[in-house]
Every structure is written in C-alpha cells, then in structure tokens.
Amino acid sequence: DSGVTQTPKHLITATGQRVTLRCSPRSGDLSVYWYQQSLDQGLQFLIQYYNGEERAKGNILERFSAQQFPDLHSELNLSSLELGDSALYFCASSAEGGEGTEAFFGQGTRLTVV
Amino acid sequence: AQSVTQLDSQVPVFEEAPVELRCNYSSSVSVYLFWYVQYPNQGLQLLLKYLSGSTLVESINGFEAEFNKSQTSFHLRKPSVHISDTAEYFCAVIYSGNTPLVFGKGTRLSVIA
C-alpha cells in the first residue's frame, strides 16, 4: 500500500459528460501529480500541484483541469469527455522537496467513456 | 526534448533465465533514474532508483540497474527470473530539480514456466 488513495477505482460515463477524480496523497506529502496511462501514449504527465499551487503542466487538455485543496487532496476534472479520454488516470505524491524525490502512486482510476 | 526510450515493448523469458530490460534517456547534465513495476490491475511501485553515488543499484527482490552516463542508459537486469516477476516495467527520469518524472512507454516482461 503506497498510502496514496484514489477514488473511484472505476468510472463509466458517456461522451460529453463531466467527471471528477479524487486523490488523497500520502500523509505529509505536499506535491501531487496526475498522469494518464493509455495503450498508445503510455504514461503521460498531466499536471503537478505543490501545497495548493500549480507547479508544472504537461500534456493536459484544456477540457481537463485540476486543483489541490488546503487539506492537500487533489481533484482532476475531465469535461466534454471523448472516447479517446478512456484511460487509466494515476495520482502520485511526493514529499516536500529534495532533488530526485521518489513519487508514490495510487492504484489509479480506470475511466471508460462510451 | 526530454525523453525516455525503452527499446523493447515485450520481453518473454523462461523461468530461471536472466533478463535485461533496456532504458535510454536523452542526455542531460544531471538526472535521477527510476524503475517502476506495475503488476496486473495495480498501480506503479518503485523498484529501484539512482540518485547519486554507486552507479549500480539493487532492489530487494534481486533486480539491479546500472547507471551509465556515457551511454545515457539505465538498464535493468535480473540473473534469474521467477513467474512472479511477470509485470510491466517502466523506466523513469527526473531531468532536473523537482520536475516531474518522465516515463518510458514500458516493457512487458512475461516469464514462462
């Protein structure tokens, strides 16, 4: 158990809909990362938050947004969903600082858009 | 662009045989290197990492990886694999400071009895 909790584990929704994925980081970790894993693209970095502030942005679509709350949990919002958004979405967290800090991953949320 | 290349998408190997999973990264002044493992229907778990010091790093379950700066490689090896090693293995790199991990596309290791 990595200590990172993601809910829900599975999500099935229709095209055009909006969903919210939730992540609770390990106790004490200030950084939260979101990744998308698909068969064709592999693991793609979406966005990172550090102590409530956006720190880094990767290949995140404009239809997607995220935030990190004062209690450090994070939510990833996916809107106007398309079939191609079907993927496994991972959240990871890491400690405050230090170069090369290890990231701990949750079990992922499998999103299926039909 | 910063990238990580895992040359083999699938590697089948017989039980108790040795295996090497290859990983190359784009050149940079300083990097931190990781191997993660993903078992079926599970999240990613850290297998081993190189931050500094000895270029040979080991995991608790018999895997090892060697950082080779001149070849920009961080290949993963195990002298004798078990059925339970069947999983997907991801090489990942932090290119500088607190930037996020950049992952390779993964190598699916299948151990055959």
CSV table of C-alpha atoms in Angstrom, one decimal, chain A:
chain,number,residue,atom,x,y,z
A,1,ASP,CA,0.0,0.0,0.0
A,2,SER,CA,1.6,3.2,-1.2
A,3,GLY,CA,-0.5,5.5,1.0
A,4,VAL,CA,-2.0,7.3,-1.9
A,5,THR,CA,-5.8,6.8,-2.3
A,6,GLN,CA,-7.7,7.4,-5.5
A,7,THR,CA,-11.4,7.2,-5.9
A,8,PRO,CA,-13.3,5.9,-7.7
A,9,LYS,CA,-11.5,2.8,-8.9
A,10,HIS,CA,-13.7,2.5,-12.0
A,11,LEU,CA,-15.8,5.0,-13.8
A,12,ILE,CA,-18.0,4.5,-16.9
A,13,THR,CA,-19.6,7.5,-18.5
A,14,ALA,CA,-20.9,8.8,-21.8
A,15,THR,CA,-19.3,11.1,-24.3
A,16,GLY,CA,-19.9,14.8,-23.5
A,17,GLN,CA,-20.1,14.2,-19.8
A,18,ARG,CA,-18.0,15.6,-17.0
A,19,VAL,CA,-16.3,13.6,-14.2
A,20,THR,CA,-14.2,14.3,-11.2
A,21,LEU,CA,-11.4,12.0,-10.0
A,22,ARG,CA,-10.1,12.3,-6.4
A,23,CYS,CA,-6.7,11.8,-4.9
A,24,SER,CA,-5.6,11.8,-1.3
A,25,PRO,CA,-1.8,11.9,-1.1
A,26,ARG,CA,0.4,10.2,1.5
A,27,SER,CA,0.3,11.8,4.9
A,28,GLY,CA,2.7,14.8,4.8
A,29,ASP,CA,3.3,14.9,1.1
A,30,LEU,CA,2.9,18.3,-0.4
A,31,SER,CA,3.2,17.5,-4.1
A,32,VAL,CA,0.5,15.8,-6.1
A,33,TYR,CA,1.0,14.7,-9.7
A,34,TRP,CA,-1.6,13.4,-12.2
A,35,TYR,CA,-0.7,11.0,-15.0
A,36,GLN,CA,-2.7,9.5,-17.8
A,37,GLN,CA,-1.9,6.0,-18.9
A,38,SER,CA,-3.2,4.8,-22.3
A,39,LEU,CA,-2.1,1.9,-24.6
A,40,ASP,CA,-0.9,4.2,-27.4
A,41,GLN,CA,0.6,7.1,-25.4
A,42,GLY,CA,2.0,5.3,-22.4
A,43,LEU,CA,2.3,7.3,-19.1
A,44,GLN,CA,1.8,11.0,-19.8
A,45,PHE,CA,2.3,13.6,-17.2
A,46,LEU,CA,-0.7,15.9,-16.9
A,47,ILE,CA,-0.2,18.4,-14.1
A,48,GLN,CA,1.6,18.9,-10.7
A,49,TYR,CA,0.4,20.8,-7.7
A,50,TYR,CA,2.6,21.7,-4.7
A,51,ASN,CA,0.9,22.9,-1.5
A,52,GLY,CA,-2.1,24.2,-3.3
A,53,GLU,CA,-0.3,25.9,-6.2
A,54,GLU,CA,0.1,24.7,-9.7
A,55,ARG,CA,3.8,23.9,-10.2
A,56,ALA,CA,4.2,22.2,-13.6
A,57,LYS,CA,2.0,21.5,-16.5
A,58,GLY,CA,2.4,18.7,-19.0
A,59,ASN,CA,0.2,17.4,-21.8
A,60,ILE,CA,-3.1,18.4,-20.2
A,61,LEU,CA,-6.0,19.2,-22.5
A,62,GLU,CA,-8.0,22.4,-22.0
A,63,ARG,CA,-11.0,20.3,-21.2
A,64,PHE,CA,-9.2,19.0,-18.2
A,65,SER,CA,-8.5,20.9,-15.0
A,66,ALA,CA,-7.2,20.1,-11.5
A,67,GLN,CA,-6.8,21.7,-8.1
A,68,GLN,CA,-5.3,20.9,-4.8
A,69,PHE,CA,-7.2,21.8,-1.7
A,70,PRO,CA,-6.0,23.1,1.7
A,71,ASP,CA,-6.1,19.6,3.1
A,72,LEU,CA,-3.8,18.6,0.2
A,73,HIS,CA,-6.2,16.3,-1.5
A,74,SER,CA,-6.5,16.9,-5.2
A,75,GLU,CA,-9.2,16.6,-7.9
A,76,LEU,CA,-8.9,16.1,-11.6
A,77,ASN,CA,-11.9,17.3,-13.6
A,78,LEU,CA,-12.4,16.0,-17.0
A,79,SER,CA,-15.2,17.6,-19.1
A,80,SER,CA,-16.7,17.2,-22.6
A,81,LEU,CA,-15.5,13.7,-22.5
A,82,GLU,CA,-14.5,11.9,-25.7
A,83,LEU,CA,-13.9,8.2,-26.4
A,84,GLY,CA,-10.2,8.9,-26.6
A,85,ASP,CA,-10.2,10.0,-23.0
A,86,SER,CA,-10.7,6.4,-21.9
A,87,ALA,CA,-7.6,5.6,-19.9
A,88,LEU,CA,-6.1,4.8,-16.5
A,89,TYR,CA,-5.5,8.0,-14.5
A,90,PHE,CA,-2.9,7.9,-11.8
A,91,CYS,CA,-2.2,10.2,-9.0
A,92,ALA,CA,1.2,10.3,-7.3
A,93,SER,CA,2.5,12.2,-4.4
A,94,SER,CA,5.9,13.1,-3.1
A,95,ALA,CA,7.5,14.8,-0.1
A,96,GLU,CA,8.2,18.5,0.2
A,97,GLY,CA,11.5,18.8,-1.6
A,98,GLY,CA,14.9,17.4,-2.4
A,99,GLU,CA,16.0,16.6,-5.8
A,100,GLY,CA,15.1,13.2,-7.1
A,101,THR,CA,12.3,12.8,-4.6
A,102,GLU,CA,10.5,9.5,-5.0
A,103,ALA,CA,6.9,9.6,-6.1
A,104,PHE,CA,4.3,7.2,-4.7
A,105,PHE,CA,1.5,6.1,-6.9
A,106,GLY,CA,-2.1,5.3,-6.2
A,107,GLN,CA,-3.9,2.4,-7.7
A,108,GLY,CA,-5.5,4.5,-10.4
A,109,THR,CA,-8.9,5.3,-11.7
A,110,ARG,CA,-10.0,3.5,-14.8
A,111,LEU,CA,-12.2,5.8,-16.9
A,112,THR,CA,-14.2,4.3,-19.7
A,113,VAL,CA,-16.1,6.7,-22.0
A,114,VAL,CA,-18.8,5.1,-24.1
